[in-house]
Amino acid sequence: MADRYLSFTATAPGRLLTRRLGLPQPAPLRRWTAQRPGLDGPLLHLTAGGPPVPGLAPVLARTGLPTGTTGPAAVVLDATGVRDLDTLAEVHAALHPVVRSVAASGRIVVLGAPLDARDHHQAAVQQALEGFVRSLGKEIGRGRTVNLVRLTDAAAAESTLHFLLSPRSAYVSGQVIAVGTAGFEESDGPASRALPLAGRTALVTGAARGIGEAVAETLARDGAHVVVLDVPQAEEDARRVAARLGGTALTLDITAADAGERIAAELPDGLDVLIHNAGITRDRRLVNMPADRWSPVLDVNLGSVLRTTDALLAKGALRTGGRIVATASIAGLAGNAGQTNYGASKAGVAGLVRSLAPRALAEHGVTVNAVAPGFIETRMTAAVPLFIREAGRRMNSLAQGGLPVDVAETTAWLAHPASGAVNGQVVRVCGQSLLGA
Ligand code: NAI
C-alpha cells in the first residue's frame, strides 16, 4: 500500500508544512538498483583509540567507494581499540565534526571489539558504543543509518561491511552485529563478486508472495536456482514466481510431519541456502485466544522451522558452506499486544538460531541466522487498521515502513558465501523501530 505521507513530505510544500507542525520527516531511501549499485559519494575512514583492526584498508578499498572527506556517503569509524574513557572520547572527537556533512541516505558504521570478560573498563566502553550508535541512529535523520559491527579481523567481515556500506542496507539501522572468524574461508571468494550464489540452490518457504517472493527474487538476482515453496492453495502464484525467476515451484504445507523428507527427496543433489520465511498470524489477546488460534501459529512459525531444520541437517541435505536464515520479528523481540502466540513463536526462532548456530557450523559447516523484520509494507500490514498502520510506519528512526526487498537484501547478505563468519545473529530490519529498541 502506497505511503502517501512519504510522497507528500517529498514535495517542497509538504516538507515545509510537516516541519512547521513538528511531524515526522521521512526521507526517500536510496535502495540498490542495477544502474546505481553503490552509494553516491566518498568513504571517510576514521580511527578512535588504537591499534586499528587488522586488514581493514583493503576491505574498504574493495567497496569501490573513493576516499574523501567532503560530503561523505559512508563513514567507517574503527573504535576496536577503545579501552577506556579517554579513548572513548576519541569517538566523539572523530564524529562530532563530520556528522553534519554525511550525505542523505549515507552510512555510518562503527567498528567495535568483542567485550573483554577480564577487563571491565574495556567492556564498559565497548558496550558504551552500542548506546552511542543507537542514539546517533535516532537523531541523524535524512535516511542515514548507523550500525555497530563487533569484529577482530576485517577480512572475515568483508561481506558485512560491504552490505552495510551499500544501498542494500537502506532499512537496517541501530544494529549491533558480531562477526567472528570461525566459518570464514578466503576461498569463498570476494564479497563483491557479481553473482555470489551462482551454482547454488536456495529454497524459500512461503515464497509465493510478500517478503518470501522478494527474497526468492533477490537470491535469483544473485545467481541462485530458487525453489519457491508454498502451500498447495498458492500453487498458481508459486508457479508464476518460479517461472519468472527461472526456478522451481514446490507446493507443500511446511507443517507436514514429513516436510523435511519431501524437500530432501525433491532436491537429491542437496541444498545450499534454506530460508524459513513462511509465517502466519492469528491475533487476539490471550484472554480471548482459544487453543486453535495458538497452535497453528506456533506450528507454522516455529514447529515447522525446528522440524525441517533438524531433518535436513540430519540427512546431510544442506551442503557444507550452507546457510540457514530464519524469519523472526520485532514482535518476538519486543512483544506486541494481541500477539502472545506470534511473539512466542518468533522469540523461539531467535532462541533456535542462537543455540544451533555454533553446532551447525562445527558439525555441518552451515551458518544459522535470523532476520527480524519490523513494519514492512505487505498485504499483512495493509490489512492493519489505518491509525495503527500509520503509527507502525512512523515509529522508527527512518519514519517509514520498510519494503520486502529490504528484508530480502539482508537475507542475501546472510546467505552470501563470504558471510561464513556471521553466525547466530538476529538482525532487525526495522529502520530502528522504537519497539524493543
Ligand atoms: P504473507 O502472509 O504475505 O506471506 C506468507 C507466505 O507464507 C504466504 O505465501 C503463505 O501461503 C505462506 N505460508 C503460510 N503458511 C504456510 C505453510 N504452512 N506452508 C508453506 N507456506 C506457508 O506474509 P509476509 O508479510 O510476507 O511475511 C513473511 C514472513 O515475515 C513471516 O514469517 C512473517 O511472520 C514475517 N514478518 C513480516 C512482517 C511484516 O511487516 N510483513 C513483520 C515481521 C515479520
Tab-separated table of C-alpha atoms and ligand atoms in Angstrom:
chain	number	residue	atom	x	y	z
A	1	MET	CA	0.000	0.000	0.000
A	2	ALA	CA	1.377	3.419	-1.013
A	3	ASP	CA	2.755	5.577	1.776
A	4	ARG	CA	1.027	8.863	0.845
A	5	TYR	CA	2.584	10.746	3.744
A	6	LEU	CA	6.077	9.847	2.480
A	7	SER	CA	5.137	11.103	-1.017
A	8	PHE	CA	3.683	14.301	0.490
A	9	THR	CA	6.772	15.089	2.587
A	10	ALA	CA	8.943	14.578	-0.517
A	11	THR	CA	7.338	17.722	-2.035
A	12	ALA	CA	8.553	21.225	-1.059
A	13	PRO	CA	5.178	22.373	0.420
A	14	GLY	CA	4.778	19.040	2.207
A	15	ARG	CA	8.227	19.325	3.721
A	16	LEU	CA	7.571	22.898	4.853
A	17	LEU	CA	4.183	22.120	6.387
A	18	THR	CA	5.235	18.967	8.218
A	19	ARG	CA	8.379	20.675	9.538
A	20	ARG	CA	6.304	23.606	10.840
A	21	LEU	CA	3.936	21.177	12.576
A	22	GLY	CA	6.820	19.160	14.047
A	23	LEU	CA	5.669	15.992	12.245
A	24	PRO	CA	7.985	13.124	11.222
A	25	GLN	CA	10.262	13.818	8.244
A	26	PRO	CA	10.789	10.557	6.358
A	27	ALA	CA	13.415	10.834	3.616
A	28	PRO	CA	13.063	8.727	0.469
A	29	LEU	CA	15.556	5.886	0.925
A	30	ARG	CA	18.177	5.088	-1.706
A	31	ARG	CA	17.915	1.373	-2.493
A	32	TRP	CA	20.037	-0.860	-4.719
A	33	THR	CA	19.417	-0.796	-8.458
A	34	ALA	CA	21.496	-2.392	-11.199
A	35	GLN	CA	22.121	1.102	-12.613
A	36	ARG	CA	23.146	2.607	-9.246
A	37	PRO	CA	24.511	-0.248	-7.143
A	38	GLY	CA	26.733	1.841	-4.847
A	39	LEU	CA	26.469	4.866	-2.578
A	40	ASP	CA	26.881	8.293	-4.193
A	41	GLY	CA	29.912	9.808	-2.528
A	42	PRO	CA	33.228	9.168	-0.854
A	43	LEU	CA	34.110	6.982	2.096
A	44	LEU	CA	35.768	8.518	5.141
A	45	HIS	CA	37.845	6.159	7.295
A	46	LEU	CA	38.452	7.321	10.886
A	47	THR	CA	40.087	5.698	13.901
A	48	ALA	CA	39.499	6.139	17.636
A	49	GLY	CA	41.845	4.597	20.187
A	50	GLY	CA	44.221	2.150	18.588
A	51	PRO	CA	45.695	-0.012	17.202
A	52	PRO	CA	43.377	-0.398	14.174
A	53	VAL	CA	41.666	-3.700	13.411
A	54	PRO	CA	43.866	-5.813	11.093
A	55	GLY	CA	43.142	-5.849	7.375
A	56	LEU	CA	40.611	-3.025	7.211
A	57	ALA	CA	42.106	-0.793	4.493
A	58	PRO	CA	41.944	-3.349	1.629
A	59	VAL	CA	38.419	-4.384	2.665
A	60	LEU	CA	37.253	-0.765	2.472
A	61	ALA	CA	39.104	-0.235	-0.829
A	62	ARG	CA	37.170	-3.153	-2.327
A	63	THR	CA	33.840	-1.373	-1.669
A	64	GLY	CA	34.769	0.633	-4.765
A	65	LEU	CA	33.961	3.886	-2.944
A	66	PRO	CA	36.511	6.666	-3.455
A	67	THR	CA	38.091	8.013	-0.275
A	68	GLY	CA	37.425	11.607	0.658
A	69	THR	CA	36.364	13.962	3.383
A	70	THR	CA	33.822	16.208	1.652
A	71	GLY	CA	30.171	15.149	1.913
A	72	PRO	CA	30.957	11.516	2.684
A	73	ALA	CA	28.323	8.932	1.763
A	74	ALA	CA	29.968	6.474	4.143
A	75	VAL	CA	31.927	6.888	7.345
A	76	VAL	CA	33.732	3.974	8.993
A	77	LEU	CA	34.996	4.650	12.495
A	78	ASP	CA	37.371	1.968	13.746
A	79	ALA	CA	36.802	2.007	17.514
A	80	THR	CA	38.086	-1.520	18.159
A	81	GLY	CA	40.998	-0.025	20.113
A	82	VAL	CA	38.779	1.914	22.534
A	83	ARG	CA	39.676	0.586	26.004
A	84	ASP	CA	38.909	3.413	28.454
A	85	LEU	CA	37.094	6.726	28.817
A	86	ASP	CA	39.952	8.689	27.254
A	87	THR	CA	39.903	6.645	24.064
A	88	LEU	CA	36.077	6.653	24.109
A	89	ALA	CA	36.305	10.454	23.940
A	90	GLU	CA	38.095	9.988	20.612
A	91	VAL	CA	34.824	8.578	19.217
A	92	HIS	CA	33.162	11.895	19.941
A	93	ALA	CA	36.156	13.831	18.635
A	94	ALA	CA	36.169	11.860	15.373
A	95	LEU	CA	32.473	12.013	14.525
A	96	HIS	CA	31.344	15.329	16.012
A	97	PRO	CA	32.923	17.432	13.218
A	98	VAL	CA	31.769	15.234	10.318
A	99	VAL	CA	28.280	14.049	11.209
A	100	ARG	CA	26.535	17.091	9.749
A	101	SER	CA	28.215	16.636	6.366
A	102	VAL	CA	27.254	12.980	5.856
A	103	ALA	CA	25.156	12.737	2.685
A	104	ALA	CA	21.449	11.839	2.683
A	105	SER	CA	20.986	8.033	2.763
A	106	GLY	CA	24.611	7.878	3.961
A	107	ARG	CA	26.033	5.201	6.220
A	108	ILE	CA	27.951	5.385	9.476
A	109	VAL	CA	29.499	2.103	10.567
A	110	VAL	CA	31.307	1.965	13.896
A	111	LEU	CA	33.641	-0.976	14.438
A	112	GLY	CA	33.891	-2.329	17.975
A	113	ALA	CA	35.792	-5.152	19.641
A	114	PRO	CA	34.235	-8.117	21.468
A	115	LEU	CA	33.647	-7.331	25.150
A	116	ASP	CA	36.566	-8.493	27.295
A	117	ALA	CA	35.241	-10.562	30.243
A	118	ARG	CA	38.545	-9.991	32.119
A	119	ASP	CA	38.644	-6.196	31.684
A	120	HIS	CA	35.528	-4.375	32.917
A	121	HIS	CA	36.853	-0.997	31.745
A	122	GLN	CA	37.188	-2.256	28.170
A	123	ALA	CA	33.779	-3.969	28.428
A	124	ALA	CA	32.157	-0.786	29.732
A	125	VAL	CA	33.421	1.471	26.966
A	126	GLN	CA	32.878	-1.108	24.238
A	127	GLN	CA	29.300	-1.558	25.453
A	128	ALA	CA	29.052	2.249	25.501
A	129	LEU	CA	29.462	2.144	21.720
A	130	GLU	CA	26.041	0.427	21.477
A	131	GLY	CA	24.285	3.259	23.264
A	132	PHE	CA	26.218	5.739	21.172
A	133	VAL	CA	25.308	4.108	17.853
A	134	ARG	CA	21.652	3.636	18.764
A	135	SER	CA	21.330	7.234	19.929
A	136	LEU	CA	23.033	8.645	16.847
A	137	GLY	CA	20.774	6.473	14.678
A	138	LYS	CA	17.731	8.050	16.297
A	139	GLU	CA	18.847	11.632	15.782
A	140	ILE	CA	20.695	11.622	12.461
A	141	GLY	CA	17.709	11.672	10.038
A	142	ARG	CA	17.719	12.166	6.209
A	143	GLY	CA	17.612	8.420	5.573
A	144	ARG	CA	21.057	7.943	7.115
A	145	THR	CA	21.804	4.769	9.074
A	146	VAL	CA	24.202	3.979	11.921
A	147	ASN	CA	25.309	0.452	12.833
A	148	LEU	CA	27.945	-1.232	15.005
A	149	VAL	CA	29.976	-4.257	13.918
A	150	ARG	CA	31.998	-6.158	16.517
A	151	LEU	CA	34.944	-7.904	14.913
A	152	THR	CA	38.545	-8.976	15.335
A	153	ASP	CA	39.528	-9.449	11.694
A	154	ALA	CA	38.279	-7.198	8.911
A	155	ALA	CA	38.701	-9.822	6.152
A	156	ALA	CA	36.107	-12.096	7.812
A	157	ALA	CA	33.705	-9.134	7.984
A	158	GLU	CA	34.086	-8.028	4.361
A	159	SER	CA	30.626	-9.147	3.196
A	160	THR	CA	29.078	-7.470	6.258
A	161	LEU	CA	30.901	-4.176	5.779
A	162	HIS	CA	30.121	-4.120	2.067
A	163	PHE	CA	26.437	-4.723	2.833
A	164	LEU	CA	26.253	-2.009	5.483
A	165	LEU	CA	28.166	0.439	3.263
A	166	SER	CA	25.765	-0.004	0.352
A	167	PRO	CA	22.198	0.981	-0.598
A	168	ARG	CA	21.186	-2.652	0.103
A	169	SER	CA	21.035	-1.949	3.842
A	170	ALA	CA	18.635	1.005	3.460
A	171	TYR	CA	16.286	-0.115	6.287
A	172	VAL	CA	18.899	-1.575	8.676
A	173	SER	CA	19.858	0.875	11.410
A	174	GLY	CA	20.753	0.797	15.095
A	175	GLN	CA	22.006	-2.789	14.813
A	176	VAL	CA	24.876	-4.483	16.596
A	177	ILE	CA	26.305	-7.321	14.515
A	178	ALA	CA	29.018	-9.637	15.814
A	179	VAL	CA	31.300	-11.175	13.222
A	180	GLY	CA	33.636	-13.950	14.338
A	181	THR	CA	36.386	-15.678	12.427
A	182	ALA	CA	35.200	-19.319	12.507
A	183	GLY	CA	33.436	-20.252	9.290
A	184	PHE	CA	35.271	-17.762	7.109
A	185	GLU	CA	37.388	-19.190	4.275
A	186	GLU	CA	39.434	-16.963	1.971
A	187	SER	CA	38.492	-19.438	-0.785
A	188	ASP	CA	34.849	-18.363	-0.528
A	189	GLY	CA	35.912	-15.548	-2.832
A	190	PRO	CA	35.460	-11.809	-2.696
A	191	ALA	CA	32.363	-10.296	-1.148
A	192	SER	CA	31.929	-8.008	-4.121
A	193	ARG	CA	31.500	-10.526	-6.964
A	194	ALA	CA	28.500	-10.082	-9.227
A	195	LEU	CA	26.733	-13.464	-8.895
A	196	PRO	CA	27.774	-14.776	-5.467
A	197	LEU	CA	25.158	-17.555	-5.440
A	198	ALA	CA	25.824	-18.876	-8.950
A	199	GLY	CA	25.630	-22.670	-8.952
A	200	ARG	CA	23.826	-22.727	-5.603
A	201	THR	CA	20.312	-23.857	-4.800
A	202	ALA	CA	18.157	-21.837	-2.407
A	203	LEU	CA	14.800	-22.915	-1.013
A	204	VAL	CA	12.470	-20.192	0.292
A	205	THR	CA	9.351	-21.174	2.222
A	206	GLY	CA	6.237	-19.032	1.778
A	207	ALA	CA	7.687	-17.563	-1.423
A	208	ALA	CA	4.505	-17.247	-3.493
A	209	ARG	CA	4.033	-13.657	-2.351
A	210	GLY	CA	5.110	-10.908	0.058
A	211	ILE	CA	8.532	-10.940	1.673
A	212	GLY	CA	9.240	-14.533	0.563
A	213	GLU	CA	8.696	-13.606	-3.090
A	214	ALA	CA	11.132	-10.682	-2.715
A	215	VAL	CA	13.692	-12.978	-1.045
A	216	ALA	CA	13.393	-15.502	-3.884
A	217	GLU	CA	13.795	-12.701	-6.424
A	218	THR	CA	16.890	-11.278	-4.725
A	219	LEU	CA	18.571	-14.671	-4.332
A	220	ALA	CA	17.848	-15.353	-8.026
A	221	ARG	CA	19.365	-11.960	-8.879
A	222	ASP	CA	22.476	-13.134	-7.014
A	223	GLY	CA	22.632	-16.241	-9.194
A	224	ALA	CA	20.853	-18.911	-7.134
A	225	HIS	CA	18.483	-21.503	-8.516
A	226	VAL	CA	15.465	-20.860	-6.314
A	227	VAL	CA	12.896	-23.350	-5.121
A	228	VAL	CA	9.665	-21.489	-4.404
A	229	LEU	CA	7.829	-23.408	-1.681
A	230	ASP	CA	4.280	-22.571	-0.658
A	231	VAL	CA	1.020	-24.250	0.329
A	232	PRO	CA	-0.950	-26.168	-2.331
A	233	GLN	CA	-3.636	-23.426	-2.308
A	234	ALA	CA	-0.984	-20.951	-3.533
A	235	GLU	CA	0.219	-23.224	-6.349
A	236	GLU	CA	-0.653	-20.821	-9.152
A	237	ASP	CA	1.275	-17.940	-7.553
A	238	ALA	CA	4.202	-20.214	-6.646
A	239	ARG	CA	4.454	-21.411	-10.256
A	240	ARG	CA	4.237	-17.848	-11.563
A	241	VAL	CA	7.062	-16.672	-9.263
A	242	ALA	CA	9.218	-19.725	-10.056
A	243	ALA	CA	8.718	-19.278	-13.810
A	244	ARG	CA	9.649	-15.590	-13.624
A	245	LEU	CA	12.849	-16.400	-11.726
A	246	GLY	CA	13.828	-19.499	-13.715
A	247	GLY	CA	13.348	-21.558	-10.543
A	248	THR	CA	11.193	-24.461	-9.442
A	249	ALA	CA	7.868	-24.443	-7.577
A	250	LEU	CA	7.282	-26.879	-4.728
A	251	THR	CA	3.813	-26.979	-3.210
A	252	LEU	CA	3.889	-28.352	0.275
A	253	ASP	CA	2.432	-27.447	3.644
A	254	ILE	CA	5.590	-26.856	5.664
A	255	THR	CA	3.855	-28.136	8.809
A	256	ALA	CA	3.521	-31.642	7.320
A	257	ALA	CA	5.336	-34.126	9.542
A	258	ASP	CA	7.411	-35.336	6.574
A	259	ALA	CA	8.110	-31.857	5.076
A	260	GLY	CA	11.889	-32.214	5.573
A	261	GLU	CA	11.928	-35.645	3.897
A	262	ARG	CA	9.874	-34.353	0.971
A	263	ILE	CA	12.203	-31.391	0.447
A	264	ALA	CA	15.231	-33.696	0.577
A	265	ALA	CA	13.572	-36.069	-1.915
A	266	GLU	CA	12.818	-33.136	-4.216
A	267	LEU	CA	16.474	-31.985	-4.083
A	268	PRO	CA	18.596	-35.159	-4.377
A	269	ASP	CA	21.758	-33.105	-5.035
A	270	GLY	CA	21.253	-31.147	-1.831
A	271	LEU	CA	20.648	-27.564	-0.901
A	272	ASP	CA	22.889	-24.572	-0.130
A	273	VAL	CA	20.513	-21.949	1.253
A	274	LEU	CA	17.412	-22.617	3.351
A	275	ILE	CA	15.173	-19.629	4.084
A	276	HIS	CA	12.427	-20.187	6.653
A	277	ASN	CA	10.087	-17.351	5.707
A	278	ALA	CA	6.564	-18.853	5.822
A	279	GLY	CA	4.654	-17.358	8.704
A	280	ILE	CA	1.104	-16.652	9.828
A	281	THR	CA	-0.671	-14.513	12.427
A	282	ARG	CA	-3.874	-15.282	14.374
A	283	ASP	CA	-4.032	-12.199	16.607
A	284	ARG	CA	-6.134	-11.997	19.743
A	285	ARG	CA	-5.408	-11.101	23.345
A	286	LEU	CA	-4.528	-14.129	25.460
A	287	VAL	CA	-7.754	-13.800	27.421
A	288	ASN	CA	-9.721	-14.372	24.185
A	289	MET	CA	-7.351	-16.778	22.488
A	290	PRO	CA	-8.550	-20.355	22.124
A	291	ALA	CA	-6.003	-23.125	21.565
A	292	ASP	CA	-6.982	-23.297	17.898
A	293	ARG	CA	-5.545	-19.808	17.357
A	294	TRP	CA	-2.431	-20.558	19.395
A	295	SER	CA	-1.273	-23.871	17.905
A	296	PRO	CA	-1.242	-23.116	14.157
A	297	VAL	CA	0.895	-20.018	14.716
A	298	LEU	CA	3.392	-21.933	16.839
A	299	ASP	CA	3.347	-24.798	14.345
A	300	VAL	CA	3.940	-22.756	11.157
A	301	ASN	CA	6.300	-20.154	12.613
A	302	LEU	CA	8.376	-22.332	14.941
A	303	GLY	CA	7.478	-26.049	14.937
A	304	SER	CA	7.997	-26.444	11.194
A	305	VAL	CA	11.259	-24.497	11.360
A	306	LEU	CA	12.588	-26.799	14.081
A	307	ARG	CA	11.427	-29.992	12.312
A	308	THR	CA	12.609	-29.184	8.785
A	309	THR	CA	15.948	-27.812	10.003
A	310	ASP	CA	16.563	-30.966	12.057
A	311	ALA	CA	15.511	-33.273	9.234
A	312	LEU	CA	17.596	-31.543	6.556
A	313	LEU	CA	20.702	-31.313	8.739
A	314	ALA	CA	20.355	-34.949	9.852
A	315	LYS	CA	20.097	-36.110	6.229
A	316	GLY	CA	23.131	-34.040	5.215
A	317	ALA	CA	20.866	-32.285	2.706
A	318	LEU	CA	22.466	-28.916	3.463
A	319	ARG	CA	25.841	-28.854	1.793
A	320	THR	CA	28.993	-27.625	3.555
A	321	GLY	CA	29.089	-23.837	3.294
A	322	GLY	CA	25.310	-23.853	3.585
A	323	ARG	CA	23.239	-21.048	5.039
A	324	ILE	CA	20.042	-21.142	7.070
A	325	VAL	CA	18.163	-17.880	7.551
A	326	ALA	CA	15.005	-17.929	9.664
A	327	THR	CA	12.449	-15.149	9.977
A	328	ALA	CA	11.833	-13.715	13.413
A	329	SER	CA	10.021	-10.413	14.008
A	330	ILE	CA	10.396	-7.403	16.240
A	331	ALA	CA	7.127	-8.589	17.810
A	332	GLY	CA	9.128	-11.556	19.061
A	333	LEU	CA	11.860	-9.338	20.483
A	334	ALA	CA	9.735	-6.543	21.947
A	335	GLY	CA	6.338	-8.213	22.427
A	336	ASN	CA	3.085	-6.939	20.974
A	337	ALA	CA	-0.423	-6.784	22.435
A	338	GLY	CA	-2.694	-9.371	20.814
A	339	GLN	CA	0.282	-11.442	19.645
A	340	THR	CA	1.240	-13.744	22.526
A	341	ASN	CA	1.189	-16.671	20.062
A	342	TYR	CA	3.091	-14.862	17.322
A	343	GLY	CA	5.542	-13.197	19.741
A	344	ALA	CA	6.277	-16.550	21.380
A	345	SER	CA	6.864	-18.225	18.024
A	346	LYS	CA	9.200	-15.507	16.770
A	347	ALA	CA	11.173	-15.298	20.031
A	348	GLY	CA	11.502	-19.079	19.703
A	349	VAL	CA	13.108	-18.578	16.291
A	350	ALA	CA	15.741	-16.328	17.896
A	351	GLY	CA	16.394	-18.979	20.571
A	352	LEU	CA	16.775	-21.684	17.940
A	353	VAL	CA	19.261	-19.583	15.989
A	354	ARG	CA	21.458	-18.728	18.972
A	355	SER	CA	21.603	-22.302	20.236
A	356	LEU	CA	22.031	-24.146	16.952
A	357	ALA	CA	24.438	-21.753	15.202
A	358	PRO	CA	27.743	-22.887	16.769
A	359	ARG	CA	26.874	-26.598	16.500
A	360	ALA	CA	25.597	-26.350	12.923
A	361	LEU	CA	28.821	-24.602	11.919
A	362	ALA	CA	31.083	-27.071	13.744
A	363	GLU	CA	29.247	-30.224	12.652
A	364	HIS	CA	27.891	-29.314	9.204
A	365	GLY	CA	29.739	-26.166	8.086
A	366	VAL	CA	26.375	-24.382	7.952
A	367	THR	CA	25.600	-20.948	9.440
A	368	VAL	CA	22.268	-20.169	11.121
A	369	ASN	CA	20.992	-16.588	11.435
A	370	ALA	CA	17.682	-14.754	11.569
A	371	VAL	CA	16.207	-11.589	10.157
A	372	ALA	CA	13.700	-9.782	12.358
A	373	PRO	CA	11.535	-7.527	10.196
A	374	GLY	CA	9.780	-4.514	11.670
A	375	PHE	CA	6.937	-2.773	9.832
A	376	ILE	CA	7.213	-3.968	6.232
A	377	GLU	CA	4.767	-2.832	3.539
A	378	THR	CA	2.999	-6.081	2.604
A	379	ARG	CA	-0.523	-7.432	2.308
A	380	MET	CA	-0.278	-8.350	6.011
A	381	THR	CA	0.412	-4.761	7.119
A	382	ALA	CA	-2.012	-3.255	4.542
A	383	ALA	CA	-4.768	-5.062	6.442
A	384	VAL	CA	-3.859	-3.295	9.705
A	385	PRO	CA	-6.369	-0.538	10.653
A	386	LEU	CA	-5.312	2.920	9.340
A	387	PHE	CA	-4.402	4.559	12.644
A	388	ILE	CA	-2.306	1.631	13.893
A	389	ARG	CA	-0.738	1.304	10.452
A	390	GLU	CA	0.316	4.964	10.455
A	391	ALA	CA	1.790	4.613	13.955
A	392	GLY	CA	3.644	1.444	12.926
A	393	ARG	CA	5.087	3.177	9.887
A	394	ARG	CA	6.359	6.260	11.689
A	395	MET	CA	7.616	4.760	14.961
A	396	ASN	CA	11.161	4.181	13.761
A	397	SER	CA	14.225	6.300	13.112
A	398	LEU	CA	13.564	6.420	9.357
A	399	ALA	CA	9.874	7.369	9.940
A	400	GLN	CA	8.584	4.973	7.281
A	401	GLY	CA	7.799	1.326	6.651
A	402	GLY	CA	10.349	-0.933	5.026
A	403	LEU	CA	9.830	-2.796	1.763
A	404	PRO	CA	10.012	-6.576	1.256
A	405	VAL	CA	13.235	-6.009	-0.687
A	406	ASP	CA	14.887	-4.636	2.480
A	407	VAL	CA	14.365	-7.981	4.219
A	408	ALA	CA	15.447	-9.740	1.030
A	409	GLU	CA	18.726	-7.808	0.762
A	410	THR	CA	19.531	-8.587	4.402
A	411	THR	CA	18.780	-12.259	3.782
A	412	ALA	CA	21.007	-12.227	0.670
A	413	TRP	CA	23.906	-10.828	2.725
A	414	LEU	CA	23.472	-13.616	5.325
A	415	ALA	CA	23.221	-16.188	2.501
A	416	HIS	CA	26.394	-14.882	0.824
A	417	PRO	CA	29.244	-17.418	0.522
A	418	ALA	CA	31.607	-14.866	2.143
A	419	SER	CA	29.332	-14.483	5.210
A	420	GLY	CA	30.565	-17.683	6.896
A	421	ALA	CA	31.791	-15.737	9.945
A	422	VAL	CA	28.333	-14.255	10.553
A	423	ASN	CA	26.645	-16.876	12.699
A	424	GLY	CA	23.982	-16.899	15.408
A	425	GLN	CA	22.920	-13.313	14.684
A	426	VAL	CA	19.383	-11.929	14.827
A	427	VAL	CA	19.430	-8.836	12.641
A	428	ARG	CA	16.497	-6.456	12.775
A	429	VAL	CA	15.307	-4.940	9.514
A	430	CYS	CA	13.126	-2.326	11.110
A	431	GLY	CA	14.511	1.166	10.433
A	432	GLN	CA	15.453	1.132	14.129
A	433	SER	CA	11.909	0.666	15.386
A	434	LEU	CA	11.138	2.188	18.751
A	435	LEU	CA	9.650	-1.167	19.742
A	436	GLY	CA	12.057	-3.064	21.937
A	437	ALA	CA	14.920	-0.835	20.853
B	1	NAI	P1	2.437	-13.168	3.789
B	1	NAI	O1	1.244	-13.639	4.520
B	1	NAI	O2	2.278	-12.147	2.709
B	1	NAI	O3	3.191	-14.436	3.116
B	1	NAI	C1	3.429	-15.624	3.836
B	1	NAI	C2	3.516	-16.771	2.857
B	1	NAI	O4	3.731	-17.957	3.639
B	1	NAI	C3	2.230	-16.977	2.058
B	1	NAI	O5	2.526	-17.149	0.681
B	1	NAI	C4	1.643	-18.237	2.671
B	1	NAI	O6	0.870	-19.009	1.747
B	1	NAI	C5	2.902	-18.976	3.116
B	1	NAI	N1	2.590	-19.975	4.126
B	1	NAI	C6	1.814	-19.821	5.225
B	1	NAI	N2	1.706	-20.981	5.885
B	1	NAI	C7	2.428	-21.897	5.189
B	1	NAI	C8	2.683	-23.284	5.350
B	1	NAI	N3	2.143	-23.972	6.362
B	1	NAI	N4	3.478	-23.906	4.452
B	1	NAI	C9	4.007	-23.241	3.413
B	1	NAI	N5	3.789	-21.915	3.199
B	1	NAI	C10	3.003	-21.261	4.076
B	1	NAI	O7	3.479	-12.705	4.892
B	1	NAI	P2	4.708	-11.681	4.823
B	1	NAI	O8	4.271	-10.366	5.327
B	1	NAI	O9	5.367	-11.761	3.504
B	1	NAI	O10	5.673	-12.299	5.955
B	1	NAI	C11	6.717	-13.221	5.667
B	1	NAI	C12	7.438	-13.549	6.954
B	1	NAI	O11	7.911	-12.338	7.576
B	1	NAI	C13	6.559	-14.227	8.015
B	1	NAI	O12	7.319	-15.177	8.716
B	1	NAI	C14	6.159	-13.080	8.906
B	1	NAI	O13	5.825	-13.525	10.189
B	1	NAI	C15	7.431	-12.253	8.906
B	1	NAI	N6	7.245	-10.850	9.284
B	1	NAI	C16	6.531	-9.983	8.498
B	1	NAI	C17	6.388	-8.650	8.875
B	1	NAI	C18	5.642	-7.657	8.036
B	1	NAI	O14	5.624	-6.455	8.419
B	1	NAI	N7	5.039	-8.017	6.931
B	1	NAI	C19	6.986	-8.154	10.119
B	1	NAI	C20	7.717	-9.142	10.848
B	1	NAI	C21	7.843	-10.436	10.430
